[in-house]
Amino acid sequence: MDIAALRDKHPEHWRKAAAIRTLTLDAVAAANSGHSGMPMGMADVATVLFEKHLKFDPKAPKWADRDRFILSVGHGSMLLYSVLHLTGYEEVPLEEIKNFRQWGSKTAGHPESEYLDAVETTTGPLGQGIANSVGFAIAEEMLRAKYGSKIVDHYTWVMAGDGCLMEGVSQEAIALAGMQKLSKLVVFFDDNGITIDGKVSIADITDQVKRFEASGWHVQSIDGHDPEAIDAAIEAAKADPRPSMIACKTHIALGSSAQDTAKGHGALTDAKLIADTKAAYGWEHGPFEIPADVKAQWEAMGARGAKAHAEWRERFDALSERKRMEFERAFAAEAPKALSAKIRAFKKEAVENAKAVASRKSSEMVLNVVNGVMTETVGGSADLTGSNNTRSGDMEVFSPENRSGRYIHYGIREHGMAAAMNGIALHGGLRPYGGTFMAFTDYARGAMRLSALMHQPVVYVMTHDSIGLGEDGPTHQPVEHLSMLRATPNTYVFRPADTVETAEAWEIALSTSDRPSVLALSRQNLAPVRNEHKTKNLTEQGAYVLREAGEKRRAIIMASGSEVEIAVKARDILEAEGIGTRVVSVPCMELFAAQDEAYRKRVLPAGPVRVAVEAGVRQSWDRLLLGERGREPKAGFVGMEGFGASAPAETLYEKFGITAEAVAEKVKSLL
């Protein structure tokens, strides 16, 4: 690569792009870790994008109508941090660049949305950013249809690499985006031909241009170091009605001795290599030193957005007060005040007209009430709408022909659905929920973990939550999944026992703004266990006394979901034998753990034996079974020790010993 020719052909552009490259070299060297090559290779694309096309205001990183820039290749984080610093974001001063990857710094090894307002999404796990971007673009389309193009009209720009495109979730994402004709989504493919192990060709020979074309995208191939070609390609992308992919042929670690090698992917820290590279760039400045004229040019790019932001504010202020308040409430992720009243009325009716229904059906009943008052909800399913019961009666389908639709057919793409929902939530203004079978949380797991890490209030509707789904067999019967989900930090896992608890779980999930919620719902009918109306949301306590002992209390049976009715029947058996037994419903272990110690001790006092029953593995129950301090109670568990089998649900519960009689016997064996 003739660096001198590049430098001489576009000298002003070159110096601005070199600022990204040299800040990257200096920060990675100071940290003695990081990834230098990608920012060095894609600096030209970033410079043209931020200078001529991106709509942003560094003084208002969360401006609702900004363009979204997503660095899917999260290991190249110094490209993003450099640009944020150069354009004048106050949260990224030079000290943050110097503290790259250090304790307490906002400039983490991979971009973390929790640390910086200007980071749109946490990336690092490859493929997640491009999959999130589909959700961002869907959200923009939905909100533009709702509020008009004067209020919502922006692009989602993505930088993705070979690694992102090799990850399977990328195919789920690009196929969905192409089908939905998301015209305001533009992906820059950093086509440098290098991965950690060497040339891409040792593992992949996919023609990415044809792949995107086959998925309905507008595709271009350009020299990723030619600013004129980059600018023209962006203009063409913006003019096309399809999502666009621009394949940018670049050189990883451009201008260094590691250029076009696997070494160039990682940390370039050798002092001579850095000095030689800067010399090739014609850069005669010290570490972390940006010439005043170059910094001023970058800051001018950032200052440009203030005018667009001010003009948008005028248009926004011209909206009716009702529209403004609705917009601001939704972007603040606040539930409407009417939600609680609707839920209370629904609960009262459910108690008065008690009947056995599957909790997946209870969930649908709740959604038919909720979605009418919470118009920012966006539902969907991974090709299981009729099984997950996620579409309420008032929901139209989102499509290229109907951007007002609030229901998304995600197709058989569990991971892509979860990642897109993260994007919808991160965009702001909408509250996504989506469904699949609970066993397929395995497929969605990567994005579900990031929901928790990013504090995004995505709701996962996971039906067919146990061996109770019956004949489909062990491949579809989740046994370890509840424990796996409960082990995930910053996640609420709800397993409601009946319609009332299901309504309470939905109220909490839709009122929560800082974490995802998982609703584990049954396929089989569940007998109502809440037979007295309470205005208070008891599920909010995580666990509560459902039935008190009639005789002197000698045992406590704990259960969740479909096994609560088994616990109640076991109590009846024990009480008939003079064994006082309390039943504790445990719809959400995380919320119970958050209660004060006095409450937890009242619900689970020392002394009585404890038995938990759940049609899953024991692991997540040990904290409640064994006690938190003091004398450990005698404890037992009735549930699964291995995988399920194919048979009717009633047969499975009997054969695996998850019955009221088995629970009663377990209690008696501990007394």
XYZ file of C-alpha atoms in Angstrom:
671
model
C 0.000 0.000 0.000
C 1.489 3.337 -1.065
C 0.914 5.426 2.066
C 2.639 8.457 0.562
C 0.226 8.443 -2.378
C -2.769 8.286 -0.071
C -1.340 11.065 2.037
C -0.591 13.322 -0.929
C -3.869 12.781 -2.797
C -6.137 13.913 0.047
C -3.860 15.726 2.528
C -6.587 17.325 4.703
C -8.602 14.151 4.939
C -5.429 12.188 5.628
C -4.473 14.271 8.658
C -7.955 13.947 10.183
C -7.951 10.179 9.683
C -4.377 9.960 10.988
C -5.574 11.475 14.262
C -7.724 8.350 14.806
C -4.847 6.067 13.862
C -2.257 7.714 16.087
C -4.554 8.026 19.110
C -5.203 4.307 18.700
C -1.504 3.490 18.566
C -0.780 5.633 21.623
C -3.686 4.325 23.725
C -3.010 0.671 22.974
C 0.692 1.162 23.701
C -0.072 2.883 27.014
C -2.461 0.084 28.022
C -0.132 -2.578 26.640
C -3.270 -4.291 25.372
C -6.026 -3.769 22.863
C -6.618 -4.029 19.139
C -4.852 -1.539 16.906
C -5.468 -2.885 13.420
C -9.167 -2.275 12.836
C -9.193 1.438 13.801
C -6.111 1.978 11.646
C -7.855 0.293 8.724
C -11.300 1.908 9.038
C -10.226 5.425 10.003
C -10.948 6.753 6.510
C -14.524 5.459 6.545
C -15.128 6.893 10.017
C -13.732 10.280 9.011
C -15.962 10.620 5.947
C -19.028 9.386 7.827
C -18.647 11.762 10.773
C -17.628 14.715 8.618
C -20.258 14.533 5.894
C -23.155 12.295 6.865
C -23.652 11.469 10.531
C -26.282 13.505 12.386
C -25.111 13.942 15.989
C -24.627 16.515 18.722
C -21.776 15.911 21.206
C -23.510 18.235 23.671
C -26.582 15.975 23.680
C -25.449 12.348 23.302
C -28.980 11.067 23.946
C -30.812 13.366 21.529
C -33.699 11.185 20.369
C -33.355 11.915 16.648
C -29.593 11.482 16.364
C -28.155 8.979 13.932
C -27.032 5.795 15.677
C -23.439 4.671 15.092
C -22.761 1.068 16.107
C -19.284 -0.409 16.253
C -20.142 -4.076 15.851
C -16.417 -4.875 15.723
C -16.184 -3.906 19.377
C -12.536 -4.878 19.755
C -11.773 -1.852 17.577
C -13.122 0.378 20.343
C -10.334 2.926 20.017
C -11.841 4.041 16.719
C -15.018 5.015 18.550
C -13.264 6.548 21.555
C -10.956 8.541 19.272
C -13.828 9.966 17.256
C -15.831 10.813 20.371
C -12.865 12.653 21.853
C -11.987 14.444 18.629
C -15.545 15.658 17.927
C -15.929 17.119 21.401
C -17.875 14.697 23.584
C -17.236 15.949 27.119
C -17.443 12.424 28.553
C -14.331 11.400 26.584
C -11.571 13.885 27.465
C -7.972 13.079 26.599
C -7.465 11.585 30.061
C -9.987 8.879 29.216
C -8.048 8.054 26.052
C -4.864 7.828 28.097
C -6.624 5.530 30.602
C -7.873 3.135 27.929
C -8.674 -0.294 29.425
C -7.749 0.768 32.956
C -9.683 0.376 36.217
C -12.383 3.013 36.562
C -12.039 4.380 33.040
C -15.034 4.804 30.757
C -12.964 3.661 27.803
C -13.275 -0.055 28.415
C -11.642 -2.703 26.255
C -14.873 -3.074 24.316
C -17.539 -0.349 24.091
C -19.881 -0.502 27.095
C -23.149 1.412 26.842
C -23.301 1.536 30.640
C -20.188 3.717 30.824
C -20.696 6.246 28.041
C -23.914 7.865 26.802
C -22.409 8.072 23.323
C -21.948 4.308 23.113
C -25.193 3.078 21.587
C -24.749 -0.577 22.476
C -22.289 -2.857 24.227
C -20.324 -4.732 21.602
C -17.497 -7.189 21.762
C -19.261 -10.514 21.257
C -19.009 -10.439 17.479
C -22.213 -10.263 15.498
C -24.217 -8.658 18.296
C -23.817 -5.102 17.039
C -25.053 -5.801 13.521
C -27.927 -7.822 14.997
C -28.773 -4.989 17.430
C -28.758 -2.575 14.496
C -31.761 -4.296 12.948
C -33.714 -3.485 16.107
C -32.505 0.113 16.024
C -33.675 0.446 12.418
C -37.036 -1.200 13.171
C -37.545 1.202 16.081
C -36.803 4.192 13.848
C -39.370 3.016 11.296
C -42.047 2.393 13.936
C -41.530 5.715 15.685
C -41.432 7.645 12.410
C -44.814 6.132 11.554
C -46.115 7.100 14.992
C -44.724 10.632 15.374
C -43.977 11.685 11.802
C -40.742 12.304 9.908
C -40.363 15.794 11.377
C -39.729 14.184 14.763
C -38.132 10.848 13.850
C -35.925 10.633 10.779
C -32.456 9.203 11.230
C -30.059 6.480 10.101
C -28.397 3.545 11.802
C -24.757 3.120 10.717
C -22.785 -0.019 11.512
C -19.166 -1.071 11.206
C -18.855 -4.841 10.987
C -15.967 -7.152 10.201
C -15.360 -10.672 8.957
C -15.851 -11.999 12.483
C -19.273 -10.358 12.825
C -20.355 -11.839 9.517
C -19.100 -15.337 10.356
C -21.160 -15.427 13.544
C -24.475 -17.159 12.843
C -26.560 -14.382 14.389
C -25.503 -12.080 11.555
C -27.380 -14.190 9.012
C -30.510 -14.099 11.155
C -30.137 -10.320 11.341
C -29.436 -9.513 7.705
C -32.203 -11.830 6.480
C -34.722 -10.076 8.723
C -33.473 -6.619 7.712
C -33.658 -7.440 4.022
C -37.183 -8.801 4.300
C -38.268 -5.704 6.228
C -36.621 -3.329 3.705
C -34.975 -1.256 6.436
C -33.749 1.493 4.148
C -32.168 3.591 6.884
C -29.737 0.847 7.891
C -26.235 1.026 6.409
C -23.485 -1.479 7.212
C -19.823 -0.853 6.420
C -18.066 -4.200 6.006
C -14.400 -3.901 7.008
C -13.188 -6.268 4.313
C -9.570 -6.654 5.396
C -9.286 -10.424 4.954
C -7.622 -11.015 8.332
C -8.709 -12.699 11.578
C -6.797 -13.675 14.718
C -5.694 -17.008 13.262
C -4.561 -15.589 9.922
C -6.214 -15.001 6.578
C -10.001 -15.265 6.523
C -9.652 -17.850 3.758
C -8.372 -20.499 6.190
C -11.877 -20.661 7.661
C -14.316 -18.983 5.274
C -14.720 -18.468 1.540
C -18.177 -16.849 1.618
C -18.837 -14.185 -0.989
C -20.304 -11.613 1.396
C -21.500 -9.348 -1.408
C -23.609 -12.128 -2.908
C -24.780 -13.184 0.529
C -26.167 -9.733 1.320
C -27.647 -9.432 -2.165
C -29.413 -12.767 -1.681
C -30.935 -11.391 1.516
C -32.416 -8.367 -0.245
C -29.747 -5.740 0.447
C -28.310 -2.994 -1.737
C -24.599 -3.772 -1.980
C -21.519 -1.859 -3.135
C -17.793 -2.667 -3.119
C -15.283 0.156 -2.750
C -11.735 1.080 -1.792
C -12.088 1.742 1.926
C -9.193 4.194 1.887
C -10.541 6.475 -0.876
C -12.583 9.273 0.725
C -14.306 10.178 -2.530
C -15.409 6.584 -3.121
C -16.598 6.308 0.484
C -18.657 9.497 0.181
C -20.221 8.441 -3.119
C -21.092 5.001 -1.758
C -22.806 6.517 1.265
C -24.860 8.809 -0.954
C -25.904 5.838 -3.093
C -26.823 3.849 0.011
C -29.014 6.663 1.300
C -30.817 6.863 -2.042
C -31.723 3.169 -2.177
C -34.964 1.813 -0.636
C -33.225 -1.294 0.740
C -30.801 -1.719 3.622
C -27.276 -1.191 2.350
C -23.982 -2.960 2.783
C -20.806 -1.213 1.647
C -17.890 -3.632 1.372
C -14.852 -1.502 2.172
C -11.601 -3.098 1.019
C -9.141 -2.016 3.692
C -5.711 -2.855 5.048
C -5.632 -3.871 8.689
C -2.948 -1.986 10.678
C -2.471 0.306 7.679
C 1.043 1.670 7.257
C 2.694 -0.492 9.893
C 5.000 -3.465 9.517
C 2.067 -5.583 10.756
C -0.189 -4.448 7.900
C -2.260 -7.248 6.341
C -1.149 -9.807 8.935
C -2.776 -11.528 11.895
C -0.382 -9.628 14.144
C -2.038 -6.425 12.998
C -5.343 -7.524 14.540
C -4.083 -7.227 18.098
C -2.034 -4.853 20.209
C 0.779 -3.069 18.394
C 2.973 -1.861 21.245
C 6.527 -2.036 19.941
C 8.063 1.434 20.169
C 9.946 1.143 16.866
C 6.863 -0.120 15.030
C 4.853 2.833 16.333
C 7.581 5.342 15.454
C 7.986 3.907 11.966
C 4.225 3.903 11.397
C 3.864 7.519 12.467
C 6.754 8.432 10.196
C 4.987 6.744 7.299
C 1.914 8.801 8.150
C 3.992 11.998 8.155
C 2.941 12.480 11.775
C 5.526 14.462 13.699
C 3.739 14.872 17.019
C 4.240 13.301 20.419
C 2.070 10.654 22.082
C -1.582 11.711 22.462
C -0.779 15.026 20.750
C -3.286 16.271 18.161
C -2.387 19.474 16.289
C -4.732 22.350 17.054
C -5.893 22.731 13.467
C -6.767 19.023 13.157
C -8.638 19.044 16.477
C -10.504 22.160 15.373
C -11.601 20.465 12.166
C -12.944 17.502 14.110
C -14.685 19.750 16.624
C -16.336 21.592 13.743
C -17.887 18.273 12.673
C -19.341 17.923 16.157
C -20.531 21.514 16.338
C -22.487 21.102 13.115
C -25.076 18.977 14.899
C -26.155 21.763 17.259
C -28.148 23.461 14.476
C -29.941 20.276 13.467
C -30.687 19.537 17.108
C -32.071 23.041 17.721
C -34.290 22.831 14.637
C -35.562 19.448 15.800
C -36.312 20.886 19.237
C -38.469 23.584 17.647
C -40.444 20.949 15.757
C -40.779 18.830 18.872
C -41.992 21.766 20.960
C -44.665 22.423 18.335
C -46.270 19.050 19.067
C -49.334 18.901 21.241
C -48.673 18.600 24.963
C -50.136 15.094 24.942
C -47.778 13.940 22.179
C -44.740 15.499 23.858
C -45.546 13.909 27.198
C -46.160 10.518 25.584
C -42.855 10.739 23.690
C -40.856 11.760 26.760
C -42.468 9.135 28.991
C -41.750 6.372 26.498
C -38.139 7.466 26.012
C -37.726 7.567 29.795
C -38.961 3.934 29.889
C -41.696 4.872 32.341
C -44.884 2.821 32.374
C -48.130 4.774 31.979
C -49.940 5.575 35.216
C -52.976 3.637 34.006
C -51.050 0.351 33.972
C -51.402 -0.431 37.687
C -55.128 0.246 37.715
C -55.652 -1.972 34.681
C -53.677 -4.789 36.297
C -55.588 -4.483 39.587
C -58.925 -4.650 37.777
C -57.732 -7.630 35.766
C -56.599 -9.462 38.922
C -59.945 -8.872 40.622
C -61.808 -10.294 37.658
C -59.438 -13.274 37.487
C -60.152 -14.149 41.114
C -63.907 -13.697 40.725
C -64.013 -15.825 37.570
C -61.363 -18.325 38.586
C -60.626 -21.041 36.077
C -57.728 -23.293 35.156
C -55.733 -21.961 32.210
C -52.163 -22.331 31.007
C -50.005 -19.421 32.132
C -49.102 -18.774 28.469
C -52.831 -18.152 27.938
C -52.947 -16.030 31.098
C -50.129 -13.981 29.589
C -52.136 -13.400 26.421
C -55.101 -12.294 28.529
C -52.878 -9.781 30.323
C -51.447 -8.481 27.045
C -54.942 -7.866 25.696
C -55.410 -5.480 28.621
C -51.912 -3.971 28.747
C -51.189 -3.265 25.087
C -54.150 -0.945 24.767
C -52.858 1.424 27.465
C -49.119 0.949 26.868
C -48.907 1.785 23.192
C -45.108 1.653 23.101
C -45.032 -2.128 23.531
C -43.677 -4.081 20.557
C -44.499 -7.776 20.512
C -43.140 -10.664 18.537
C -42.308 -14.322 18.363
C -39.752 -16.572 16.722
C -42.359 -18.317 14.562
C -44.416 -19.470 17.548
C -47.104 -16.806 17.800
C -49.923 -19.293 18.311
C -47.938 -21.179 20.953
C -46.388 -18.237 22.798
C -49.661 -16.247 22.683
C -47.695 -13.017 22.289
C -49.975 -11.146 19.876
C -52.839 -9.245 21.446
C -56.013 -8.600 19.503
C -55.234 -4.956 18.765
C -51.772 -5.580 17.289
C -51.173 -5.205 13.567
C -48.123 -6.814 11.976
C -45.069 -4.650 11.291
C -44.038 -4.912 7.638
C -42.639 -2.800 4.793
C -46.254 -1.984 3.928
C -47.332 -1.222 7.501
C -44.768 0.574 9.638
C -47.458 1.250 12.244
C -47.663 -2.427 13.109
C -46.508 -3.338 16.613
C -46.088 -7.076 16.122
C -42.996 -8.583 14.500
C -42.748 -11.990 12.890
C -39.084 -12.670 13.656
C -39.042 -16.026 11.919
C -37.113 -18.981 13.281
C -34.368 -16.719 14.583
C -34.293 -16.843 18.385
C -30.859 -15.247 18.691
C -31.615 -12.620 16.065
C -34.919 -11.817 17.778
C -33.281 -11.319 21.169
C -30.528 -9.151 19.697
C -33.014 -7.083 17.691
C -35.108 -6.556 20.825
C -31.981 -5.238 22.540
C -31.653 -2.770 19.678
C -35.299 -1.705 19.945
C -34.920 -1.133 23.689
C -31.602 0.691 23.309
C -33.039 2.964 20.641
C -35.583 4.230 23.122
C -39.269 5.016 22.900
C -40.461 1.397 22.655
C -40.769 -1.589 24.997
C -40.060 -4.901 23.222
C -41.111 -8.360 24.238
C -40.730 -11.574 22.291
C -41.465 -15.236 22.661
C -40.131 -18.693 21.983
C -40.036 -22.031 23.795
C -38.040 -21.877 26.989
C -35.693 -24.641 25.843
C -34.560 -22.262 23.109
C -33.197 -19.728 25.547
C -30.034 -21.661 24.653
C -30.241 -20.207 21.138
C -30.976 -16.694 22.418
C -28.556 -16.788 25.352
C -25.815 -14.509 23.958
C -28.218 -11.609 23.470
C -30.132 -12.313 26.684
C -26.898 -11.993 28.649
C -26.254 -8.641 26.995
C -29.785 -7.461 27.903
C -28.764 -7.948 31.525
C -25.294 -6.458 31.092
C -26.725 -3.368 29.377
C -29.634 -2.958 31.850
C -32.220 -3.141 29.067
C -35.854 -3.875 30.023
C -36.469 -6.485 27.346
C -39.164 -9.017 28.228
C -38.621 -12.624 27.201
C -41.820 -14.654 27.017
C -40.593 -18.244 27.370
C -43.422 -20.738 27.168
C -43.490 -24.550 27.415
C -41.398 -24.128 30.544
C -41.018 -27.699 31.840
C -41.655 -31.391 31.262
C -45.281 -30.293 31.392
C -45.185 -29.601 27.662
C -45.427 -33.362 27.248
C -45.103 -35.320 24.057
C -42.537 -33.146 22.236
C -39.991 -34.783 24.482
C -36.668 -33.948 26.141
C -35.316 -31.776 23.312
C -38.112 -29.314 24.044
C -38.367 -29.814 27.804
C -36.208 -27.308 29.708
C -34.833 -28.702 32.956
C -31.652 -26.690 33.564
C -32.812 -23.413 32.053
C -34.454 -21.870 35.110
C -31.252 -22.319 37.116
C -29.166 -20.972 34.246
C -31.335 -17.880 33.945
C -31.460 -17.334 37.709
C -27.663 -17.470 37.759
C -27.508 -14.517 35.346
C -26.935 -11.212 37.172
C -29.403 -8.356 36.787
C -32.241 -10.492 35.456
C -35.713 -11.089 36.835
C -36.933 -14.638 36.259
C -40.670 -14.985 36.841
C -42.439 -18.342 36.979
C -46.054 -17.488 37.825
C -48.399 -20.044 39.357
C -51.678 -18.794 37.885
C -53.365 -15.928 36.069
C -53.057 -13.484 38.989
C -49.332 -14.059 39.414
C -48.902 -13.782 35.632
C -50.546 -10.356 35.658
C -48.365 -9.257 38.561
C -45.235 -10.473 36.767
C -46.155 -8.500 33.641
C -46.783 -5.368 35.715
C -43.319 -5.630 37.256
C -41.625 -6.411 33.945
C -43.244 -3.442 32.200
C -42.526 -1.093 35.107
C -38.863 -2.063 35.314
C -36.364 0.069 33.426
C -32.981 -1.338 34.395
C -33.003 -5.075 33.607
C -34.613 -7.749 31.456
C -37.379 -10.038 32.641
C -38.000 -13.652 31.705
C -41.534 -15.014 32.009
C -41.440 -18.811 32.230
C -44.934 -19.925 31.242
C -46.689 -23.265 31.083
C -48.246 -25.110 28.178
C -50.567 -27.090 30.471
C -53.501 -25.643 32.381
C -52.807 -24.451 35.929
C -55.420 -24.423 38.655
C -55.898 -20.961 40.229
C -54.126 -20.714 43.586
C -54.811 -17.062 44.422
C -58.391 -17.329 45.637
C -58.597 -13.962 47.399
C -58.179 -10.613 45.659
C -55.285 -8.460 46.881
C -54.664 -5.022 45.436
C -51.022 -5.372 46.489
C -48.655 -6.960 43.976
C -47.490 -9.970 46.021
C -45.167 -11.166 43.247
C -43.173 -7.983 43.840
C -41.986 -9.564 47.098
C -40.493 -12.461 45.160
C -41.914 -15.074 47.546
C -44.852 -14.947 49.928
C -47.019 -17.140 52.146
C -49.740 -18.565 49.944
C -51.254 -21.009 52.464
C -50.585 -20.937 56.198
C -50.302 -23.999 58.388
C -53.519 -24.999 60.131
C -51.768 -27.166 62.695
C -48.514 -26.280 64.474
C -46.096 -25.376 61.694
C -43.565 -28.144 61.163
C -42.891 -27.862 57.423
C -42.603 -25.291 54.638
C -43.150 -26.284 51.029
C -41.822 -23.883 48.396
C -42.721 -24.008 44.721
C -42.998 -21.957 41.553
C -45.263 -22.020 38.548
C -47.048 -25.239 37.707
C -45.777 -26.944 40.851
C -47.476 -24.531 43.258
C -50.762 -26.403 42.934
C -48.849 -29.630 43.700
C -47.468 -27.969 46.833
C -50.990 -26.949 47.900
C -52.250 -30.511 47.457
C -49.277 -31.862 49.397
C -50.095 -29.452 52.219
C -53.659 -30.779 52.324
C -52.318 -34.332 52.683
C -49.950 -33.334 55.483
C -52.474 -31.203 57.339
C -54.905 -34.148 57.278
C -52.230 -36.112 59.108
C -51.727 -33.373 61.691
C -48.517 -31.996 60.182
C -48.768 -28.208 60.056
C -47.507 -27.057 56.653
C -46.995 -23.613 55.135
C -46.915 -23.182 51.345
C -44.698 -20.436 49.955
C -45.111 -19.392 46.344
C -41.785 -18.278 44.842
C -42.526 -16.543 41.539
C -39.231 -14.569 41.488
C -36.149 -15.536 43.492
C -34.328 -12.336 42.575
C -37.022 -10.118 44.061
C -37.160 -12.250 47.204
C -33.385 -11.898 47.630
C -33.836 -8.120 47.392
C -36.278 -8.003 50.349
C -35.004 -7.065 53.782
C -33.821 -9.835 56.085
C -36.777 -9.463 58.451
C -39.260 -10.198 55.669
C -37.260 -13.159 54.369
C -37.150 -14.622 57.891
C -40.890 -14.171 58.314
C -41.574 -16.096 55.122
C -38.905 -18.743 55.732
C -38.347 -18.930 59.494
C -35.820 -21.271 61.030
C -37.207 -24.469 62.522
C -39.595 -26.122 60.102
C -38.239 -28.552 57.538
C -38.127 -27.148 54.006
C -38.997 -28.860 50.758
C -38.920 -27.247 47.324
C -40.757 -28.639 44.326
C -40.103 -27.603 40.743
C -40.072 -29.492 37.456
C -36.459 -28.545 36.868
C -33.068 -29.198 38.446
C -32.423 -28.297 42.070
C -29.479 -25.928 41.693
C -31.115 -22.515 42.041
C -33.148 -23.598 45.081
C -30.272 -24.295 47.449
C -30.104 -20.744 48.781
C -33.711 -20.994 49.956
C -33.532 -24.616 51.021
C -30.386 -24.423 53.104
C -30.940 -21.047 54.766
C -28.820 -17.935 54.805
C -27.434 -18.056 58.358
C -27.756 -19.758 61.699
C -29.011 -23.299 62.099
C -29.450 -24.922 58.711
C -32.902 -26.455 58.295
C -33.484 -29.989 57.168
C -34.237 -29.641 53.498
C -35.238 -31.672 50.485
C -36.070 -31.209 46.823
C -38.620 -32.825 44.541
C -37.893 -32.225 40.889
C -35.732 -33.295 37.964
C -32.311 -34.906 38.119
C -31.893 -35.476 34.390
C -33.624 -34.858 31.098
C -37.290 -35.499 30.432
C -39.071 -37.919 28.118
C -41.799 -38.036 25.501
C -45.218 -38.752 27.002
C -48.351 -36.922 28.146
C -47.662 -34.397 30.888
C -49.609 -36.262 33.549
C -47.580 -39.401 32.884
C -44.287 -37.524 33.045
C -45.072 -35.937 36.411
C -46.025 -39.344 37.792
C -43.020 -41.190 36.352
C -40.545 -38.538 37.477
C -42.085 -38.451 40.941
C -43.250 -34.832 40.928
C -46.561 -35.386 42.706
C -48.328 -34.168 45.828
C -47.843 -37.593 47.381
C -44.108 -37.544 46.681
C -43.779 -34.063 48.198
C -45.687 -35.131 51.304
C -43.468 -38.185 51.675
C -40.349 -36.032 51.285
C -41.564 -33.777 54.107
C -42.306 -36.722 56.393
C -38.880 -38.241 55.717
C -37.265 -35.065 57.069
C -39.331 -34.742 60.242
